[in-house]
Short mmCIF file of C-alpha atoms in Angstrom, two decimals:
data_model
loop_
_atom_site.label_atom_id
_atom_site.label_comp_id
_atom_site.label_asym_id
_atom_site.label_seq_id
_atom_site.Cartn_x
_atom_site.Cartn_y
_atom_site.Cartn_z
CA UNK A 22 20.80 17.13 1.07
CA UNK A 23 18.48 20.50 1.63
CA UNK A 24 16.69 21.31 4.52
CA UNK A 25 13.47 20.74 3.03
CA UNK A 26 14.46 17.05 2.13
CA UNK A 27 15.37 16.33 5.68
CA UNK A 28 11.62 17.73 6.69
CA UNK A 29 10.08 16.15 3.94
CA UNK A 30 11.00 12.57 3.49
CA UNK A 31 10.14 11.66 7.29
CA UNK A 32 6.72 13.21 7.07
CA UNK A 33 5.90 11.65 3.95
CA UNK A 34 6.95 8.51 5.28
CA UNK A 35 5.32 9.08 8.02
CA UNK A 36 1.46 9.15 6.54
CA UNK A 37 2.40 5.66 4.55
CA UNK A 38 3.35 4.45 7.78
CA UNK A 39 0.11 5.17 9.70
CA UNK A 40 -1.46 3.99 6.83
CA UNK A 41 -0.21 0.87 6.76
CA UNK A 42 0.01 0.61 10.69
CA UNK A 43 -3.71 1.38 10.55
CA UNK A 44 -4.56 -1.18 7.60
CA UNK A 45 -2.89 -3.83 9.86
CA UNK A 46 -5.10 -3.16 12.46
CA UNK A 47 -7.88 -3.22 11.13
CA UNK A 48 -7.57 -6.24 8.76
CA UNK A 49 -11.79 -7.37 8.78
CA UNK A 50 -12.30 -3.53 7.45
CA UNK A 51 -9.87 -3.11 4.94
CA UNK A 52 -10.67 -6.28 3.33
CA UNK A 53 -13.93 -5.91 2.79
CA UNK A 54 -13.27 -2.54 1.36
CA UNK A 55 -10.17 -4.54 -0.75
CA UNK A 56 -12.33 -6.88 -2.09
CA UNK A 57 -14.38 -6.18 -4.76
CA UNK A 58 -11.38 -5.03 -6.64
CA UNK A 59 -9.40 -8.72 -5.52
CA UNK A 60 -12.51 -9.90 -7.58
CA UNK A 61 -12.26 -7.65 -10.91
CA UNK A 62 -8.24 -8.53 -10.89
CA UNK A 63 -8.79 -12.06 -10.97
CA UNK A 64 -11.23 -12.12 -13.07
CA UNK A 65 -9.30 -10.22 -15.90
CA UNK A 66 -6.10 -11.81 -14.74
CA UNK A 67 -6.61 -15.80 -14.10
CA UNK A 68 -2.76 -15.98 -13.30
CA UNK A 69 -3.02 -13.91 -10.16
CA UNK A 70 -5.94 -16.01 -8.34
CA UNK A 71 -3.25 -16.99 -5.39
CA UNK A 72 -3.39 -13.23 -4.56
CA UNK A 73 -7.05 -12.78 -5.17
CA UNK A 74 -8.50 -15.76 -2.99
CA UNK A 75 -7.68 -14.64 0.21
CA UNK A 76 -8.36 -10.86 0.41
CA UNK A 77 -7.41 -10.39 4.10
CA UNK A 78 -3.75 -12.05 3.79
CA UNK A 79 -3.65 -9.40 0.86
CA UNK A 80 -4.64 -6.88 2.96
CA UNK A 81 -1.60 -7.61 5.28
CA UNK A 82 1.04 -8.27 2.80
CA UNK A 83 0.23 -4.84 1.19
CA UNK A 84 -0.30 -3.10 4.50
CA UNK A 85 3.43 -4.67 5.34
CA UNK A 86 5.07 -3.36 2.14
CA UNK A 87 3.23 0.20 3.21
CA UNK A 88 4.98 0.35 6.47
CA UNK A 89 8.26 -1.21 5.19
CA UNK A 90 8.16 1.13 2.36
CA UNK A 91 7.45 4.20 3.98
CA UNK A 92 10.76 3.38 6.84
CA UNK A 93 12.56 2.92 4.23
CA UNK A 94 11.51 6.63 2.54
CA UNK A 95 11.64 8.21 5.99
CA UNK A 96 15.11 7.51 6.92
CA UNK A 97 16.25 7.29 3.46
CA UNK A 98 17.23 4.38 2.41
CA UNK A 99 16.37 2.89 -1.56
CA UNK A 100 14.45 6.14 -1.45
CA UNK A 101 13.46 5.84 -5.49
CA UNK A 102 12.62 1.93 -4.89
CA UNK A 103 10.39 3.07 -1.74
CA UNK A 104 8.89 5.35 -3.55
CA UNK A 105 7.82 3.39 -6.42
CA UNK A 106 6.51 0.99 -4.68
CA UNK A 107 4.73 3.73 -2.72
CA UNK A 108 3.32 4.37 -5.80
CA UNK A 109 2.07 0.79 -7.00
CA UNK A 110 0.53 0.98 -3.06
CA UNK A 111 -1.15 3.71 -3.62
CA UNK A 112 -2.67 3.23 -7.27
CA UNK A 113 -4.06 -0.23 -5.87
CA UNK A 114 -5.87 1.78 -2.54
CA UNK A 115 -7.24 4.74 -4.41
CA UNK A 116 -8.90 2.35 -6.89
CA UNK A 117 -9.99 -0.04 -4.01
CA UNK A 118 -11.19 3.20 -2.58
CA UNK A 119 -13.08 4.82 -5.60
CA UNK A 120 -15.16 1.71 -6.27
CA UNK A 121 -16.32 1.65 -3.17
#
């Protein structure tokens, strides 16, 4: 493993982690921010309404698999795995985020 992985990794991890640290936190915010785009899903996807009803419990699950995720890239471990579902993570905020 290079240097720069060593570096790398950990501080990459480390912004998914505060992310996700900071989306647990603030649960109310995130939500409401969350949403909107809960709404649109279920409405073109009927078969995910479980997910969609209860946007703050959302909210927590995917601020969970941010933190979990990013540990798991930091220190290395299923680092392809964390970072696809980094990935999914991410898509789902930055949309969340640009309709808002």
């Amino acid at each position: 493993m290079s240097l720069i992985r060593k570096v790398a990794r950990p501080l990459l991890g480390a912004s998914f982690i505060a992310d996700g640290v900071d989306r647990l936190r603030n649960t109310e915010e995130a939500a409401a921010t969350l949403g909107p785009t809960l709404e649109e899903i279920g409405a073109l996807v009927p078969q995910a309404e479980p997910l969609t009803s209860n946007p703050q419990r959302t909210t927590q699950v995917l601020g969970g698999v941010e933190v979990a995720a990013g540990l798991a890239l930091a220190v290395g471990k299923f680092p392809r795995l964390a970072a696809l579902t980094l990935c999914g993570v991410h898509k789902l905020n930055s949309y969340a985020e640009y309709r808002s």
